[in-house]
XYZ file of C-alpha atoms in Angstrom:
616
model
C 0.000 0.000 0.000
C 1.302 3.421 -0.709
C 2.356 5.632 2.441
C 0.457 8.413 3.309
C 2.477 10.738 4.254
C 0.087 12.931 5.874
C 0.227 11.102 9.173
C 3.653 11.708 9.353
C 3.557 15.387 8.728
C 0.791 14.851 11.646
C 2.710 13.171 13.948
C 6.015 15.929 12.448
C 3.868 18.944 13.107
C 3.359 17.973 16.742
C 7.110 17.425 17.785
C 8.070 20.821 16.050
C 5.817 22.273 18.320
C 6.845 20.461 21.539
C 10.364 21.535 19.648
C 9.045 25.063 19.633
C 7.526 25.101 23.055
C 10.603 27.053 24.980
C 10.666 29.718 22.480
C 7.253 30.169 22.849
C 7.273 30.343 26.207
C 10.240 32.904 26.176
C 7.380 35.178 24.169
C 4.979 34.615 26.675
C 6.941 36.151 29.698
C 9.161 38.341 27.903
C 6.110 39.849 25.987
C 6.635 43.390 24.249
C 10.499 43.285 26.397
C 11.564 40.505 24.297
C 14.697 41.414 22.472
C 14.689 38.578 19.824
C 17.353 35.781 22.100
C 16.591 32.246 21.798
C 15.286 30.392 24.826
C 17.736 27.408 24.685
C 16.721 24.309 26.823
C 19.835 22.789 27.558
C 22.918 24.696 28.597
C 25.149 23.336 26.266
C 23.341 24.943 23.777
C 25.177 28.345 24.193
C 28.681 26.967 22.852
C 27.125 25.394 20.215
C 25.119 28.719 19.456
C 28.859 30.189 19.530
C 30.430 27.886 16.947
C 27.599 28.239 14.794
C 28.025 31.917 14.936
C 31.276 31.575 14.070
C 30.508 29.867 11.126
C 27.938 32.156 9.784
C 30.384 35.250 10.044
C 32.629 33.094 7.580
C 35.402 31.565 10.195
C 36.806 28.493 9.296
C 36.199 24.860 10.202
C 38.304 25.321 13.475
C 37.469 28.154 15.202
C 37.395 29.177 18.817
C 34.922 31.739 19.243
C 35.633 31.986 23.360
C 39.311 32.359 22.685
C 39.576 34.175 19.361
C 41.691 31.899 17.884
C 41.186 30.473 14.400
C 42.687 28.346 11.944
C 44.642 29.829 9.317
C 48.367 29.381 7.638
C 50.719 31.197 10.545
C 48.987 29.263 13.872
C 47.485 26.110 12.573
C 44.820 25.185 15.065
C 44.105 21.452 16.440
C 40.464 19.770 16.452
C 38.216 20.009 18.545
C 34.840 18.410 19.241
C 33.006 20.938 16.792
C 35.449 20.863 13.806
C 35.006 17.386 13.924
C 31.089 17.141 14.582
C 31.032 19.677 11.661
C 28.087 18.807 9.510
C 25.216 19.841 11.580
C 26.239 23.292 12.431
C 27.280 23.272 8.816
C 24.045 22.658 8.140
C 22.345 25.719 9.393
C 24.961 27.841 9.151
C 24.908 27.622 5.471
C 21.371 28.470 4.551
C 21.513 31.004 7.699
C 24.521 32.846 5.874
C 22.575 32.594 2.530
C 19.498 34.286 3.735
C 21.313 36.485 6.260
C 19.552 34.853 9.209
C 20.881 34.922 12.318
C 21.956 32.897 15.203
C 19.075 33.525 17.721
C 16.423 32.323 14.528
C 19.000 30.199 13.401
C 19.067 27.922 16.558
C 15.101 28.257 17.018
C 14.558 26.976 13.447
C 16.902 24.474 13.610
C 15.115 22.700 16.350
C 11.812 22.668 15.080
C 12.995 21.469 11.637
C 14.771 18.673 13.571
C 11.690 18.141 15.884
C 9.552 17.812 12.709
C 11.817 15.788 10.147
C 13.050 13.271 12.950
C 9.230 12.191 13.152
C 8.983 12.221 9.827
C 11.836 9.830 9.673
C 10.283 7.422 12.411
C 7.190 7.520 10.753
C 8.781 6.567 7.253
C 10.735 3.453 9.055
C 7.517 2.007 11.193
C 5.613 2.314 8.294
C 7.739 0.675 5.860
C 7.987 -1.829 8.784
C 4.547 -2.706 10.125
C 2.950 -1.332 6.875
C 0.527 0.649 8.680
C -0.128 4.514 8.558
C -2.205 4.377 11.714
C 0.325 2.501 13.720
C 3.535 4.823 12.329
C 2.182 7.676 13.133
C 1.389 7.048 17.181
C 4.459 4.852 17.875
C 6.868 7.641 15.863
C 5.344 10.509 18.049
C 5.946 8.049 21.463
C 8.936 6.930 20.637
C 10.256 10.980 20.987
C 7.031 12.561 23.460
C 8.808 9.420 25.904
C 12.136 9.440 24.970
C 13.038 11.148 28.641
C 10.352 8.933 30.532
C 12.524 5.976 28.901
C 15.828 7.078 29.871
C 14.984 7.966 33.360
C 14.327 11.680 33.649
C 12.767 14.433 32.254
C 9.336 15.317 34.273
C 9.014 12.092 36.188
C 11.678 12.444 38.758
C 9.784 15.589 39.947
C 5.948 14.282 39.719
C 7.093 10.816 41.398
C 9.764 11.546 43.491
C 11.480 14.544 45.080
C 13.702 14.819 42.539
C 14.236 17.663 39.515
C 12.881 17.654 36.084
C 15.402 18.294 33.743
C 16.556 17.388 30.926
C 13.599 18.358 28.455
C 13.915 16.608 25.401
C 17.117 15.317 25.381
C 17.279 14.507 21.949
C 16.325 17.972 20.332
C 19.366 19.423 22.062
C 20.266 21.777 19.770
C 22.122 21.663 17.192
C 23.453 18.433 18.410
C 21.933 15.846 18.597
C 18.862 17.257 17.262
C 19.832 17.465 13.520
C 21.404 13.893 13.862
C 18.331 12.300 15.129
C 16.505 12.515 11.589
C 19.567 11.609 9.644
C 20.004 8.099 12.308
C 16.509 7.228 11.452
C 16.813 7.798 7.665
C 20.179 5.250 8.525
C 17.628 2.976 10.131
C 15.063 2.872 6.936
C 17.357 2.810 4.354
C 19.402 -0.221 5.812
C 16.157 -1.959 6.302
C 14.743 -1.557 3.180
C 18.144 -2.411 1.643
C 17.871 -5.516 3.331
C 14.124 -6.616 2.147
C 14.165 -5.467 -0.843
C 12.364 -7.550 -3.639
C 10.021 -10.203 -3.037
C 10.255 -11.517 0.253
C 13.937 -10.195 1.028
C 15.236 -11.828 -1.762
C 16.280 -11.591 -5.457
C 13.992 -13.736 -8.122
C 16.586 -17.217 -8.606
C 15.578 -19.905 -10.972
C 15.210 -19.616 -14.636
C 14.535 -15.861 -15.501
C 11.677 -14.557 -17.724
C 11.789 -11.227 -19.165
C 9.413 -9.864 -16.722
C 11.469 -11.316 -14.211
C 14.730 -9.664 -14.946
C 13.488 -6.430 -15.246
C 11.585 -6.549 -11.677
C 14.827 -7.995 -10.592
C 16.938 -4.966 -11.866
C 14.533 -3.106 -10.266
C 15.195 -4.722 -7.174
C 19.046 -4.460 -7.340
C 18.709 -0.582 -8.220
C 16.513 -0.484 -5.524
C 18.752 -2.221 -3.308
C 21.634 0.026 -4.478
C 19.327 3.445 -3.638
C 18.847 2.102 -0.157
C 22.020 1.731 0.255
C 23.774 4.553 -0.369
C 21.175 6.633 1.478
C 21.896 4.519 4.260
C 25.764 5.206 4.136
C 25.223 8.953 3.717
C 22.821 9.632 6.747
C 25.092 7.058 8.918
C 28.383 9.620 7.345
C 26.200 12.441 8.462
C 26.001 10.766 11.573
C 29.985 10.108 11.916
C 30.509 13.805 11.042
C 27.690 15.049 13.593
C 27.673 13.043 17.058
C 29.816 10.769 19.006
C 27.147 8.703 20.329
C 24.439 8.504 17.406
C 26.891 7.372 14.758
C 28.504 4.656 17.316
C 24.894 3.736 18.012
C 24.107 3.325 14.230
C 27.152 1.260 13.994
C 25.946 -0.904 16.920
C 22.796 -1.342 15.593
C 24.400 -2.097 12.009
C 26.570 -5.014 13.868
C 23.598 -6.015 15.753
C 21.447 -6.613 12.390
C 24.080 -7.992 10.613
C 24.690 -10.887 13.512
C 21.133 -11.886 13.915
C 20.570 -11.481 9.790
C 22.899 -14.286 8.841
C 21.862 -16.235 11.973
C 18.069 -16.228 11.891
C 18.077 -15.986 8.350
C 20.475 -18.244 7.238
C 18.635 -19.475 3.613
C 20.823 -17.326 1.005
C 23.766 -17.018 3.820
C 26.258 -16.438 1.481
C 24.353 -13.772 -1.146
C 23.333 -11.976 2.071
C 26.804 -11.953 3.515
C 27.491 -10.357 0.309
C 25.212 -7.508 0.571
C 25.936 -6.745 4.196
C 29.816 -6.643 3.503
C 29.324 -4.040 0.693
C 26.898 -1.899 2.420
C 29.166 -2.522 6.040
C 31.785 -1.174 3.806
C 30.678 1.835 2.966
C 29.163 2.894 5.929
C 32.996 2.406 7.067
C 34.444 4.601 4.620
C 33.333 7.340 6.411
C 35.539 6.562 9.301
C 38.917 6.617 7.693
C 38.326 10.869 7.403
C 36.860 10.859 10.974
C 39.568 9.047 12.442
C 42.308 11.175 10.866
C 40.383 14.057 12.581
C 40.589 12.436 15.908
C 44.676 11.782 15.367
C 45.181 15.461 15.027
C 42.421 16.829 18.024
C 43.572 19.208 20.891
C 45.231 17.615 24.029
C 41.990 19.376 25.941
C 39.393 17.388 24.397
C 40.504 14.439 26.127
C 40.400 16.321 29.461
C 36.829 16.712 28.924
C 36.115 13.695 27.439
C 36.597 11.609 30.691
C 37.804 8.363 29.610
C 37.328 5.764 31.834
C 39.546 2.193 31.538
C 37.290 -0.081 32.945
C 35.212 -3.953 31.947
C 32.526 -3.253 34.603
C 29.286 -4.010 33.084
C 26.900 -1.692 33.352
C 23.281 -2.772 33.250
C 21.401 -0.912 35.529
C 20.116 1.572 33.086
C 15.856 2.511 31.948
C 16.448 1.965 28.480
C 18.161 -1.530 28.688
C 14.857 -2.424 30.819
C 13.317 -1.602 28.364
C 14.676 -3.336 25.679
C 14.828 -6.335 27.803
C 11.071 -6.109 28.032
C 11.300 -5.891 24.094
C 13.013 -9.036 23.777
C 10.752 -10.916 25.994
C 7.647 -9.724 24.260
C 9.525 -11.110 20.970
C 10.265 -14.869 22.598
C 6.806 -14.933 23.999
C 5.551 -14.101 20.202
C 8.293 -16.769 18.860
C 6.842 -19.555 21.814
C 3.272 -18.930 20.943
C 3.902 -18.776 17.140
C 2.926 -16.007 16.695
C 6.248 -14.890 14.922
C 8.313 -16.792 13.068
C 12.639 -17.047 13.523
C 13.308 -16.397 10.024
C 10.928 -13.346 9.657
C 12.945 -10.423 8.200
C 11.161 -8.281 11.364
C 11.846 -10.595 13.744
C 15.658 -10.384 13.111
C 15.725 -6.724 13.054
C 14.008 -6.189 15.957
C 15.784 -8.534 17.925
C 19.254 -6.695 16.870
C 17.897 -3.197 17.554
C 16.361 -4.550 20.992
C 20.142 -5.684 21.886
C 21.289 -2.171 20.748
C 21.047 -0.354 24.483
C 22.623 -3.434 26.191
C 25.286 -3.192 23.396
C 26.371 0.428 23.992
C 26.455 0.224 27.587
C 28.362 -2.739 27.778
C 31.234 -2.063 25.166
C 33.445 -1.591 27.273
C 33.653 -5.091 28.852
C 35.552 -5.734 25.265
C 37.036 -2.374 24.665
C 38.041 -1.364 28.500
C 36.659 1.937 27.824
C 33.804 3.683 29.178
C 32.610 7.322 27.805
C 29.901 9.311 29.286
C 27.317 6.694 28.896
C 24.808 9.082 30.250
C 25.118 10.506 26.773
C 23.928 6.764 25.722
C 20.874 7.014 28.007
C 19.613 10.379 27.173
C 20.220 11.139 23.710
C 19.969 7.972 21.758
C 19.691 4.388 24.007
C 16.430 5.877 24.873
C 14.874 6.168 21.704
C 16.539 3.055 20.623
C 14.742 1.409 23.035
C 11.587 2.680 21.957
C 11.766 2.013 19.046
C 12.675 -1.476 18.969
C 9.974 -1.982 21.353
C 7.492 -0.327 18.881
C 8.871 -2.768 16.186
C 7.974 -5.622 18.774
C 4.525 -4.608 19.148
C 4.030 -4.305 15.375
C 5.153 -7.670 14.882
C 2.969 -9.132 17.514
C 0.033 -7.340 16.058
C 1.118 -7.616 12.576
C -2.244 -9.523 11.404
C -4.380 -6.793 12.476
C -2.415 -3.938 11.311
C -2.789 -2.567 7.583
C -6.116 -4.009 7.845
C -8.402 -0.767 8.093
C -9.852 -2.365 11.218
C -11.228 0.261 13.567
C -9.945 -1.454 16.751
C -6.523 -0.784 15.819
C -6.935 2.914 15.049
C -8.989 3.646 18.158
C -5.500 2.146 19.844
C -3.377 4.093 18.034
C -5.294 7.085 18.163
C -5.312 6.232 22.726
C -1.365 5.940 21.902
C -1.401 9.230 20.173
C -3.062 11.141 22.684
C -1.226 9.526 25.421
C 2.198 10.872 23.662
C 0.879 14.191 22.912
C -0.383 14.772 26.773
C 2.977 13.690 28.119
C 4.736 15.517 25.697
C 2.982 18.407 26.839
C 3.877 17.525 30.504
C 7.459 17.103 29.617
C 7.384 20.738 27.587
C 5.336 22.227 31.099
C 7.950 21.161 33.707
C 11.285 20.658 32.288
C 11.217 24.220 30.373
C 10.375 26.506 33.115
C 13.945 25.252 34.875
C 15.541 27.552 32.361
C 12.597 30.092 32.478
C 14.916 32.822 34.722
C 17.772 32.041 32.767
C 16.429 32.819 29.253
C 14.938 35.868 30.607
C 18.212 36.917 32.029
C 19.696 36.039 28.527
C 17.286 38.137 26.771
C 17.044 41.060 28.893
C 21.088 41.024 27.996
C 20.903 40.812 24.224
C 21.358 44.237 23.616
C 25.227 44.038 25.678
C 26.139 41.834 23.293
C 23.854 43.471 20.125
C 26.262 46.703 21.236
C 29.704 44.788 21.356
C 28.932 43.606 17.793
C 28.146 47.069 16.856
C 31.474 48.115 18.393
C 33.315 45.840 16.748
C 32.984 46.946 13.265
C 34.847 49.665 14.277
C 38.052 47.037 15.156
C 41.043 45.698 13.372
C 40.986 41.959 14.334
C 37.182 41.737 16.557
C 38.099 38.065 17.390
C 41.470 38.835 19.320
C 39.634 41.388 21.082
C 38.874 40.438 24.363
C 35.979 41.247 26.935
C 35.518 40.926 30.778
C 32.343 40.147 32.198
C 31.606 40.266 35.529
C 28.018 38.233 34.375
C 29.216 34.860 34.349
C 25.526 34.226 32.447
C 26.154 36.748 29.480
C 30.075 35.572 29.151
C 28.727 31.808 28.517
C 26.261 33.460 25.944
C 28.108 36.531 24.242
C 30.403 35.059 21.871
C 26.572 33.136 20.098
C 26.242 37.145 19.495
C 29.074 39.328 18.995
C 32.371 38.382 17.511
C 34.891 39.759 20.623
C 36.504 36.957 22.405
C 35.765 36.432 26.332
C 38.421 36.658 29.182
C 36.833 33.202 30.589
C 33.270 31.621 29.898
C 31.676 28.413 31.954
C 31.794 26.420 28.099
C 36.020 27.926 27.186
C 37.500 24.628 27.594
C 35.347 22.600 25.552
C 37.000 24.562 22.318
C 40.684 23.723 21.262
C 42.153 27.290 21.555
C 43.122 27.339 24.568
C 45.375 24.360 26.627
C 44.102 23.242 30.016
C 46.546 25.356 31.855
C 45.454 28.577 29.303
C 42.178 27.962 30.501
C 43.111 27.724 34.472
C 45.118 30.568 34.099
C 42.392 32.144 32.447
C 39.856 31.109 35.407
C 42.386 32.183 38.211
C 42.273 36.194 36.209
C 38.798 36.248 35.631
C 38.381 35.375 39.761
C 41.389 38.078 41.034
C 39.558 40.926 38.582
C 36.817 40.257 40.605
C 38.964 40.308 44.226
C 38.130 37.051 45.287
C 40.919 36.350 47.568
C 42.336 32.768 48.964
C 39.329 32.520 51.505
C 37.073 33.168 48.400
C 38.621 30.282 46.403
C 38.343 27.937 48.992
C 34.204 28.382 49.613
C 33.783 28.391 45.751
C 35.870 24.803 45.443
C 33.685 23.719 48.517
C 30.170 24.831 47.296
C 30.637 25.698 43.119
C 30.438 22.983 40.486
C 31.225 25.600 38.217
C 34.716 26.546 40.440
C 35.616 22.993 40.370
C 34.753 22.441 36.804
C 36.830 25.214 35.546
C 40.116 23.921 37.844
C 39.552 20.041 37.869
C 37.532 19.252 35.340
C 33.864 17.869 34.717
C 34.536 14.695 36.448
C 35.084 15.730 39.778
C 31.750 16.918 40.771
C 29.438 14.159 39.888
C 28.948 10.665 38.923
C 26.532 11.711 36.186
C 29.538 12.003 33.838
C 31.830 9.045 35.081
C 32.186 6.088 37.226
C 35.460 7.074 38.628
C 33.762 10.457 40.415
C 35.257 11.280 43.047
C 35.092 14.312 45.531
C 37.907 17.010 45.572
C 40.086 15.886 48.827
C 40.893 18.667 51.545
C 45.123 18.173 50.020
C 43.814 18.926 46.660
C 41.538 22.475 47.833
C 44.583 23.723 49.706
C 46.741 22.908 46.860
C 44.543 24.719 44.578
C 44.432 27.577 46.978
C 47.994 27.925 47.210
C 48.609 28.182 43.797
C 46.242 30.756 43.160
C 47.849 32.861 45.965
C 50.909 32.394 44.020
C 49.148 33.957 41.310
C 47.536 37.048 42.589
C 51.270 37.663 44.519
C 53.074 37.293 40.810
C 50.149 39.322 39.530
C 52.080 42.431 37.093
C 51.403 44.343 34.183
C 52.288 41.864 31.724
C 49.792 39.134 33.255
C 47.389 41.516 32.865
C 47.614 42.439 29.264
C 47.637 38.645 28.154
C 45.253 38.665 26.436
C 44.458 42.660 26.629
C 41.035 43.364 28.058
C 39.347 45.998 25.843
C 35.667 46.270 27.129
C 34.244 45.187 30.442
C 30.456 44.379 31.265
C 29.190 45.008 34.594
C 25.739 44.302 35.814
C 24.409 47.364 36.254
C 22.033 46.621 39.091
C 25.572 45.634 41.556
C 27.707 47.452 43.070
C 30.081 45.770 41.638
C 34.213 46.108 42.901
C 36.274 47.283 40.699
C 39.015 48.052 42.323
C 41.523 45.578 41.347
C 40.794 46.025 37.512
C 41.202 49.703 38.080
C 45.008 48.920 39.398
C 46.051 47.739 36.223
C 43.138 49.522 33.618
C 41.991 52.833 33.311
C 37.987 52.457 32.722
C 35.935 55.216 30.832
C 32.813 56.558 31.911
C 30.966 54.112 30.657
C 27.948 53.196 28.456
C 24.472 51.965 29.925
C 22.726 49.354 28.198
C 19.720 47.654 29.536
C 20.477 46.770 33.171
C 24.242 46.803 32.232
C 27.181 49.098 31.960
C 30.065 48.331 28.812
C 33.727 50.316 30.067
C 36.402 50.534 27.605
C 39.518 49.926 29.218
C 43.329 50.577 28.654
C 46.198 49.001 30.130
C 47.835 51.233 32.206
């Protein structure tokens, strides 16, 4: 039966607006205030906002927008993770540049064009799977509206439990992994269409009538379609996210395994098949992993590496996809399924999928932020594969136009609409105070860009904030580099120590002294982030977690006293500060900066003030 697409725009138009939700709700309490900012709903978001800036004002591939420093033939630059996860931002920033968009609009569209095509996506794969429009449409709207219920988070923890809702939407993070989430899913189709295409998986064998061959070359150009759309969304995937493209590859492994296994009639033109198309999904690697030989020193600092073969299976969405794989033997025990069903080995390989990722390392000995795993991708895996369960349990009475099904999928629908609504309700307003701060500060930054076409070389100029908020989110607006921002060491300007050093200026401007240290490295995650790293002050990110020890605090203390005594003129031109924002509403000290800058009278803007500064 031909697809009908419209149920997939249905089920696309409702996750662009769940996509669209914290923008909207930036409108609604910024009203006639609102300065044009985008509400972002993850705080990530801001460096990525920054990079993608960068790229729409025409910087090359590696840029640091926090630092100022950018590629080019007299300081080659090393990689970082956003040269390398290059073709999403590249994606936006292109048509953004084209159309002279900017990033605020940029970043809003580009999550409810993800929000929208990554449904569309789902929808295209369950159909082509259970055959059903009905069916496609519900499951491809739940497997996103509970993509945090499944990993764990989200709302739940908060309506349950005393706990906090947050993330919202994980996967609509933007730009990444939100503009990888369609391309996976087209990965997903493509490979299994590639798979069953022609009659019954399989080409036409025996003697050949004329008829024959041409449905059969039909069937191999078919085949060959499939497959290179497969190994151009999984290369979009390589070139976009760490942990969708390594899931893709899982799943590919996965399929492959349980194909020639449960499936073994035709073992050896199938082996065939899966060796060409595993073969060019590969190719895509060989680029990516040159990239990774040359990346910044600093990238593994933030990565967090962990050398263990612990198994980890104590996670939602490998629950869940062990509830997917018992629904799929109690469907093979009552007959109800067959082993050698094309779905049946499919679903059984994406079911294995979440177990897979979080258990890698009990081969490889490595372990990488599988939170990552459990928010942004096992999740929906999960979901999915459980979806693809269902279908083939219920396979006889799908496709059928029978008005029992529908009513169910319409329940399923409506069920993933309402949550997604609850998820949108209680994991935005967590950022609600935030965006509003952001926006009320868009015109600081609107007024450093405007000041900067007035400089020589904008990028190597650098600003002081004393609104740690607004340094995070300036450089997503205006082209000056910042002294020190919460997201600096995630670029590849800047070594570890540059960054520290960095940290330790940004706190002495500001006259915290050695007592001052010490209560932010007790009671900061952002203190102990910016000297020790991301791993120190939570488990979330690693196994190996472990609190900062009273030896390393008064280590950390004494070195920064060594810094403010060594403190001179030449520390504090390196890099030269040029404009400083101050929160206008503060009395904020300046006295230290005033030692070593003369400040100007100052310009109000909003509720801040902007100094230009000289070096004394």
């Amino acid at each position: 039966m031909k697809i009908r697409w419209q149920f997939g725009i249905i089920a696309g138009l409702v996750l662009a607006f769940f996509c669209s939700y914290p923008q909207l709700k930036m409108f609604y309490l910024r009203g006639s205030d609102w300065h044009g900012h985008y509400a972002y709903n993850d705080i990530d978001e801001v460096a990525y906002a920054a990079y993608l800036r960068a790229l729409i004002d025409g910087r090359p591939r590696k840029n640091d927008p926090y630092s100022g420093r950018d590629d080019s033939v007299d300081s080659s630059q090393p990689e970082s993770l956003f040269s390398i996860q290059f073709a999403a931002p590249y994606t936006i920033a292109l048509p953004a540049r084209l159309f002279g968009i900017g990033t605020p609009w940029a970043m809003s569209l580009a999550g409810v064009t993800a929000g929208f095509l990554a449904a569309l996506a789902c929808f295209w794969f369950l159909r082509c799977f259970s055959g059903d429009d009905w069916f496609a449409m519900a499951a491809s709207l739940a497997v996103f509206a509970f993509g945090a219920l499944a990993a764990g988070e989200g709302a739940l923890p908060e309506i349950a439990f005393d706990g906090f809702s947050y993330p919202y939407f994980p996967g609509f993070r933007r730009y990444i992994p939100a503009l990888a989430m369609p391309a996976f899913f087209v990965a997903v189709g493509s490979l299994w269409r590639f798979l069953i295409a022609g009659p019954a998986g399989a080409e036409p064998t025996g003697r050949l009538s004329s008829g024959e061959i041409e449905s059969s070359g039909k069937v191999s150009r078919r085949r060959l379609v499939f497959g290179i759309v497969s190994a151009f969304a999984f290369g979009y995937c390589v070139f976009s996210y760490f942990y969708i493209w390594t899931t893709a590859a899982a799943l590919f492994g996965a399929v492959a395994l349980a194909w020639l296994i449960l499936r073994p009639t035709g073992y050896r033109e199938n082996l065939k098949r899966l060796a060409a198309i595993g073969a060019a999904w590969a190719a895509f690697l060989i680029p990516y992993a040159y990239l990774l030989t040359r990346r910044a020193e600093s990238m593994d600092h933030v990565q967090l590496v962990v050398f263990t073969r612990a198994p980890d299976l104590n996670r939602v969405p490998e629950w869940l996809a062990a509830i997917a794989l018992g629904l799929l033997a109690f469907g093979l025990l009552r007959g109800k399924v067959k082993v050698n069903e094309p779905g049946v080995a499919f679903a059984a390989a994406a079911s294995l999928v979440p177990i897979i990722v979080f258990n890698q390392q009990v081969i490889t000995s490595r372990s990488l932020q599988p939170i990552h795993y459990q928010v942004f991708i096992g999740n929906y895996v999960a979901l999915l594969s459980l979806a693809m369960v269902i279908a083939l349990l219920w396979k006889k009475r799908l496709g059928q136009g029978r008005t029992g099904p529908k009513t169910i999928c319409i329940l399923i629908f409506m069920a993933a609409t309402v949550w997604g609504l609850v998820e949108c309700h209680y994991t935005v307003r967590v950022l609600d105070d935030a965006n509003v701060e952001r926006d009320k500060a868009l015109p600081v930054a609107r007024r450093l860009e405007e000041l900067a076409a007035n400089l020589p070389d904008p990028h190597r100029t650098t600003v002081l904030s004393y609104d740690w908020l607004f340094a995070d989110d300036m450089p997503s607006i205006a082209p000056q580099n910042i002294l020190w921002a919460r997201h600096q060491h995630v670029f590849a300007g800047l070594s570890w120590e540059e960054n520290k050093n960095r940290y330790y200026k940004q706190l002495y401007f500001q006259n915290v002294d050695e007592d001052g240290l010490d209560y932010l490295l007790r009671n900061d995650f952002v203190t102990m982030i910016a000297l020790f790293g991301w791993g120190r002050h939570t488990a979330r990110l690693s196994v190996e977690a472990k609190p900062l020890t009273e030896r390393e605090i008064k280590e950390e203390v004494q070195n920064y006293a060594a810094f403010r005594r060594s403190f001179d003129r030449q520390v504090a031109g390196d890099p030269l500060i040029s404009f400083v924002v101050v929160p206008a509403r503060d009395e904020t000290d300046l006295s230290v900066l005033r030692k070593w800058y003369e400040l100007d009278e100052g310009e109000r803007v909003g509720g801040h003030i902007i100094y230009r500064t000289r070096l004394r």
